[in-house]
Short mmCIF file of C-alpha atoms in Angstrom, two decimals:
data_model
loop_
_atom_site.label_atom_id
_atom_site.label_comp_id
_atom_site.label_asym_id
_atom_site.label_seq_id
_atom_site.Cartn_x
_atom_site.Cartn_y
_atom_site.Cartn_z
CA MET A 25 0.02 0.03 0.01
CA SER A 26 1.29 3.44 -0.96
CA PHE A 27 1.51 6.52 1.27
CA GLY A 28 -1.38 8.09 -0.58
CA GLU A 29 -3.62 5.11 -0.24
CA PHE A 30 -2.99 4.91 3.54
CA PHE A 31 -4.35 8.41 3.94
CA ASN A 32 -7.16 7.98 1.46
CA VAL A 33 -10.62 6.55 2.19
CA GLY A 34 -11.23 2.84 1.98
CA VAL A 35 -14.29 0.99 0.87
CA GLU A 36 -17.47 0.64 2.82
CA GLY A 37 -17.50 -2.48 4.94
CA GLU A 38 -13.69 -2.56 5.36
CA PHE A 39 -14.17 -2.19 9.11
CA ALA A 40 -16.65 -4.57 10.77
CA TYR A 41 -18.17 -4.34 14.19
CA PHE A 42 -17.17 -6.69 17.02
CA THR A 43 -14.07 -8.01 15.31
CA LEU A 44 -10.46 -7.96 16.46
CA ALA A 45 -9.95 -4.61 14.75
CA HIS A 46 -12.88 -3.28 16.90
CA PHE A 47 -11.97 -4.91 20.26
CA LEU A 48 -8.15 -4.70 20.25
CA PRO A 49 -7.89 -0.87 20.57
CA ILE A 50 -10.50 -0.87 23.40
CA LEU A 51 -8.65 -3.67 25.26
CA ILE A 52 -5.41 -1.71 24.92
CA ALA A 53 -7.05 1.43 26.33
CA ILE A 54 -8.64 -0.58 29.30
CA SER A 55 -5.23 -2.03 30.03
CA ILE A 56 -3.72 1.47 30.19
CA ILE A 57 -6.54 2.65 32.43
CA VAL A 58 -6.06 -0.33 34.81
CA ILE A 59 -2.31 0.48 34.98
CA VAL A 60 -3.12 4.16 35.82
CA TYR A 61 -5.47 2.92 38.61
CA LYS A 62 -2.87 0.54 40.10
CA LYS A 63 -0.05 3.08 39.85
CA GLN A 64 -2.04 6.25 40.81
CA ASP A 65 -0.05 6.83 44.00
CA PHE A 66 3.25 6.47 42.08
CA LEU A 67 1.99 8.74 39.28
CA ARG A 68 0.84 11.42 41.82
CA SER A 69 4.36 11.78 43.07
CA PHE A 70 6.25 11.01 39.91
CA LYS A 71 8.77 13.74 39.03
CA PHE A 72 7.91 13.82 35.44
CA GLU A 73 4.10 13.38 35.84
CA PRO A 74 3.38 16.82 34.21
CA ASN A 75 5.20 15.60 31.17
CA LEU A 76 2.89 12.57 30.95
CA ARG A 77 -0.15 14.84 30.97
CA LEU A 78 1.45 17.13 28.40
CA ILE A 79 2.16 14.22 26.02
CA LEU A 80 -1.39 12.93 26.34
CA ALA A 81 -2.89 16.33 25.80
CA PHE A 82 -0.67 16.95 22.79
CA THR A 83 -1.66 13.53 21.36
CA LEU A 84 -5.33 14.35 21.72
CA ILE A 85 -5.00 17.73 19.99
CA VAL A 86 -2.90 16.29 17.12
CA ALA A 87 -5.37 13.38 16.73
CA GLU A 88 -8.34 15.72 16.52
CA MET A 89 -6.54 18.07 14.14
CA SER A 90 -5.29 15.29 11.90
CA TYR A 91 -8.94 14.39 11.19
CA PHE A 92 -9.30 17.75 9.36
CA TRP A 93 -5.83 17.46 7.72
CA GLN A 94 -6.82 14.08 6.26
CA LYS A 95 -10.14 15.45 4.92
CA MET A 96 -8.24 18.36 3.32
CA TYR A 97 -5.76 15.86 1.72
CA ILE A 98 -8.52 13.82 0.12
CA GLY A 99 -10.40 16.93 -1.02
CA SER A 100 -13.47 16.62 1.12
CA ASP A 101 -15.95 19.57 1.21
CA ILE A 102 -15.24 21.59 4.38
CA LYS A 103 -18.91 22.16 5.07
CA ASP A 104 -19.33 18.36 5.61
CA HIS A 105 -16.68 18.33 8.28
CA LEU A 106 -17.15 21.40 10.48
CA PRO A 107 -15.94 21.03 14.08
CA LEU A 108 -19.36 20.28 15.42
CA THR A 109 -19.00 16.87 17.13
CA ILE A 110 -19.41 15.83 20.72
CA CYS A 111 -16.27 13.64 20.42
CA GLY A 112 -14.12 16.24 18.80
CA TRP A 113 -14.86 18.91 21.45
CA THR A 114 -14.53 16.28 24.26
CA ALA A 115 -11.07 15.52 22.97
CA ILE A 116 -10.12 19.19 23.04
CA PHE A 117 -11.69 19.77 26.42
CA THR A 118 -9.85 16.60 27.73
CA ALA A 119 -6.53 17.99 26.55
CA LEU A 120 -7.20 21.34 28.28
CA LEU A 121 -8.33 19.54 31.38
CA LEU A 122 -5.04 17.54 31.49
CA LEU A 123 -3.14 20.79 31.32
CA SER A 124 -5.29 22.98 33.72
CA HIS A 125 -7.10 20.64 36.11
CA ASN A 126 -10.13 22.93 35.55
CA LYS A 127 -13.20 21.59 37.34
CA PHE A 128 -15.71 22.92 34.79
CA LEU A 129 -13.79 21.15 32.00
CA PHE A 130 -13.84 17.96 34.01
CA ASP A 131 -17.60 18.25 34.49
CA VAL A 132 -18.09 18.57 30.73
CA VAL A 133 -15.67 15.81 29.82
CA TYR A 134 -17.03 13.35 32.33
CA PHE A 135 -20.61 13.41 31.06
CA TRP A 136 -19.90 14.09 27.42
CA ALA A 137 -17.52 11.13 27.30
CA LEU A 138 -19.58 8.59 29.26
CA ALA A 139 -23.00 9.68 27.96
CA GLY A 140 -21.89 10.60 24.35
CA SER A 141 -18.49 9.37 23.21
CA LEU A 142 -19.11 5.85 24.55
CA ASN A 143 -21.60 5.25 21.74
CA ALA A 144 -18.86 5.80 19.26
CA LEU A 145 -16.82 2.97 20.77
CA ILE A 146 -19.73 0.55 20.70
CA THR A 147 -20.86 1.33 17.20
CA PRO A 148 -18.09 3.35 15.42
CA ALA A 149 -20.19 4.04 12.38
CA VAL A 150 -17.89 6.77 11.02
CA ILE A 151 -15.08 4.38 10.21
CA VAL A 152 -16.98 1.51 8.45
CA ASP A 153 -14.87 2.45 5.32
CA SER A 154 -11.57 2.55 7.18
CA GLY A 155 -9.87 -0.58 8.59
CA PRO A 156 -6.35 -0.97 9.95
CA MET A 157 -4.90 -0.32 6.48
CA HIS A 158 -6.10 3.34 6.63
CA PHE A 159 -4.99 6.35 8.65
CA ARG A 160 -8.58 7.25 9.72
CA TYR A 161 -8.84 3.96 11.66
CA TYR A 162 -5.92 4.96 13.87
CA GLN A 163 -6.90 8.63 14.19
CA PHE A 164 -10.40 7.49 15.37
CA TRP A 165 -9.16 5.16 18.08
CA VAL A 166 -6.34 7.37 19.40
CA MET A 167 -8.68 10.34 19.75
CA HIS A 168 -11.67 8.52 21.21
CA LEU A 169 -9.70 6.25 23.51
CA GLY A 170 -7.42 9.04 24.53
CA ILE A 171 -10.49 10.86 25.89
CA PHE A 172 -11.21 8.01 28.28
CA ILE A 173 -7.63 7.53 29.27
CA GLY A 174 -7.36 11.26 30.05
CA LEU A 175 -10.62 11.29 31.94
CA PHE A 176 -9.87 8.31 34.19
CA TYR A 177 -6.30 9.63 34.70
CA MET A 178 -7.87 12.81 36.27
CA ILE A 179 -10.32 10.65 38.26
CA PHE A 180 -7.64 8.26 39.74
CA VAL A 181 -4.61 10.38 40.06
CA TYR A 182 -6.16 13.77 40.77
CA LYS A 183 -9.32 12.48 42.55
CA MET A 184 -11.60 14.60 40.53
CA ARG A 185 -15.34 13.68 40.58
CA PRO A 186 -18.66 15.02 39.34
CA THR A 187 -21.38 16.50 41.43
CA PHE A 188 -25.02 17.16 40.78
CA VAL A 189 -24.15 20.67 39.79
CA SER A 190 -21.73 19.15 37.28
CA PHE A 191 -24.62 17.12 35.97
CA VAL A 192 -26.74 20.24 35.35
CA LYS A 193 -23.98 22.45 33.94
CA SER A 194 -22.81 19.85 31.52
CA TYR A 195 -26.28 18.95 30.27
CA VAL A 196 -27.22 22.63 29.73
CA LEU A 197 -24.06 23.19 27.68
CA LEU A 198 -24.86 20.02 25.64
CA ALA A 199 -28.41 21.27 25.07
CA ILE A 200 -27.10 24.61 23.80
CA PHE A 201 -24.66 22.84 21.53
CA GLY A 202 -27.47 20.60 20.24
CA VAL A 203 -29.70 23.51 19.38
CA PHE A 204 -26.79 25.15 17.49
CA CYS A 205 -26.15 21.97 15.49
CA ILE A 206 -29.89 21.77 14.62
CA TYR A 207 -29.61 25.27 13.20
CA VAL A 208 -26.45 24.33 11.20
CA ASN A 209 -28.13 21.15 9.92
CA ARG A 210 -31.06 23.22 8.60
CA LEU A 211 -28.76 25.79 7.13
CA ILE A 212 -26.47 23.35 5.22
CA PRO A 213 -28.14 20.82 2.88
CA GLY A 214 -27.15 17.24 3.81
CA ALA A 215 -25.60 18.26 7.11
CA ASN A 216 -26.14 15.78 9.98
CA TYR A 217 -24.14 17.08 12.96
CA LEU A 218 -24.71 15.13 16.18
CA PHE A 219 -26.87 12.80 14.05
CA LEU A 220 -29.76 15.18 14.73
CA ALA A 221 -30.96 15.19 11.06
CA SER A 222 -30.87 11.49 10.07
CA THR A 223 -29.17 8.18 10.74
CA GLU A 224 -25.62 7.48 9.86
CA ALA A 225 -24.37 5.08 7.17
CA GLY A 226 -22.78 2.01 8.66
CA GLY A 227 -25.26 1.30 11.46
CA SER A 228 -25.37 3.05 14.78
CA ALA A 229 -27.03 2.68 18.16
CA LEU A 230 -28.91 5.85 17.17
CA ASN A 231 -30.60 4.32 14.13
CA PHE A 232 -33.75 3.50 16.14
CA LEU A 233 -34.51 7.16 16.63
CA PRO A 234 -37.46 8.75 14.74
CA SER A 235 -36.75 10.51 11.44
CA ASN A 236 -38.80 13.65 12.42
CA ILE A 237 -36.26 16.24 13.44
CA VAL A 238 -38.28 17.56 16.41
CA GLN A 239 -39.09 14.10 17.65
CA ARG A 240 -35.55 12.96 17.10
CA ALA A 241 -34.10 15.90 19.11
CA LEU A 242 -36.56 15.31 22.03
CA VAL A 243 -35.89 11.55 22.16
CA MET A 244 -32.15 12.18 22.04
CA GLY A 245 -32.49 14.75 24.81
CA VAL A 246 -34.25 12.26 27.02
CA LEU A 247 -31.88 9.48 26.15
CA MET A 248 -28.92 11.68 26.97
CA LEU A 249 -30.55 12.60 30.31
CA LEU A 250 -30.86 8.96 31.13
CA LEU A 251 -27.23 8.30 30.09
CA TYR A 252 -26.17 11.27 32.24
CA PHE A 253 -27.95 9.88 35.32
CA THR A 254 -26.39 6.43 34.65
CA ALA A 255 -22.96 8.11 34.53
CA TYR A 256 -23.66 9.94 37.77
CA LEU A 257 -25.25 6.99 39.53
CA PRO A 258 -22.09 5.44 41.11
CA TYR A 259 -21.35 8.73 42.77
CA PHE A 260 -24.95 9.27 43.79
CA ILE A 261 -25.10 5.90 45.46
CA ARG A 262 -21.71 6.42 47.11
CA ASP A 263 -22.73 9.85 48.55
CA ARG A 264 -26.05 8.39 49.84
CA ARG A 265 -24.22 5.63 51.61
CA LEU A 266 -21.68 7.97 53.20
CA LYS A 267 -24.47 10.25 54.22
CA ASN A 268 -26.45 7.43 55.86
CA LYS A 269 -23.31 6.15 57.52
CA ASP A 270 -22.60 9.60 59.00
CA LEU A 271 -26.19 9.82 60.30
CA ASN A 272 -25.89 6.45 61.93
CA VAL A 273 -22.63 7.44 63.63
CA LEU A 274 -24.25 10.68 64.84
CA ASN A 275 -27.23 8.75 66.20
CA VAL A 276 -25.00 6.39 68.12
CA GLU A 277 -23.00 9.25 69.58
CA GLN A 278 -26.22 11.04 70.64
CA GLN A 279 -27.50 7.82 72.33
CA GLU A 280 -24.20 7.46 74.14
CA VAL A 281 -24.39 11.01 75.44
CA LEU A 282 -27.97 10.37 76.65
CA VAL A 283 -26.99 7.16 78.38
CA SER A 284 -24.10 8.83 80.14
#
């Protein structure tokens, strides 16, 4: 295969769901996340830890930008590839989060990744024409899996976590972004940003949504709300247990005081 063919588009069906080409990158990312979890104390005090975050942030930015470079190389129409994707912005926000430790960025990345970008890993419809013999395959996996590696790095090493306020702020920002994308989809013929206009070629978990734009947007809004709650649920349960535990301890102490 020539250099030009590697950066060109492949043929539809070159990448198949639930194959080695699908699972191997995910398994590699999970392995890295497990290592980060096990070595979190070491990483927290590691002399060159800032360099690790810088490398990951730089990788995410380059991975996101290289998507547009590749589209320019093959002569794609720029209006079909505007920077209006959840995953693209989540990658940028993750890179900035790694560099700044900003809580608002964490709030956005946490919910956008677990409620939005996760779908792209399960059904990566946008790379059905790009298998391991094409650049787009590697760009997709490096960017998307880099988001999750960066997110869990900040959770494990820096002990960052979402709150209910995080839930609300992130969802409001997502809703604003969604409304803007609906406007762009109506403005540009054939545009389908955030899959709010129609289904995506190649099969996606979103293909069951209604074709009517208003109904589609409403169903997606409710679906995202449910996914947001699912992403927040572990922390909600943990906080409730800690609160109940504290109340039990307080009750015991009060009873001991009364007895004495």
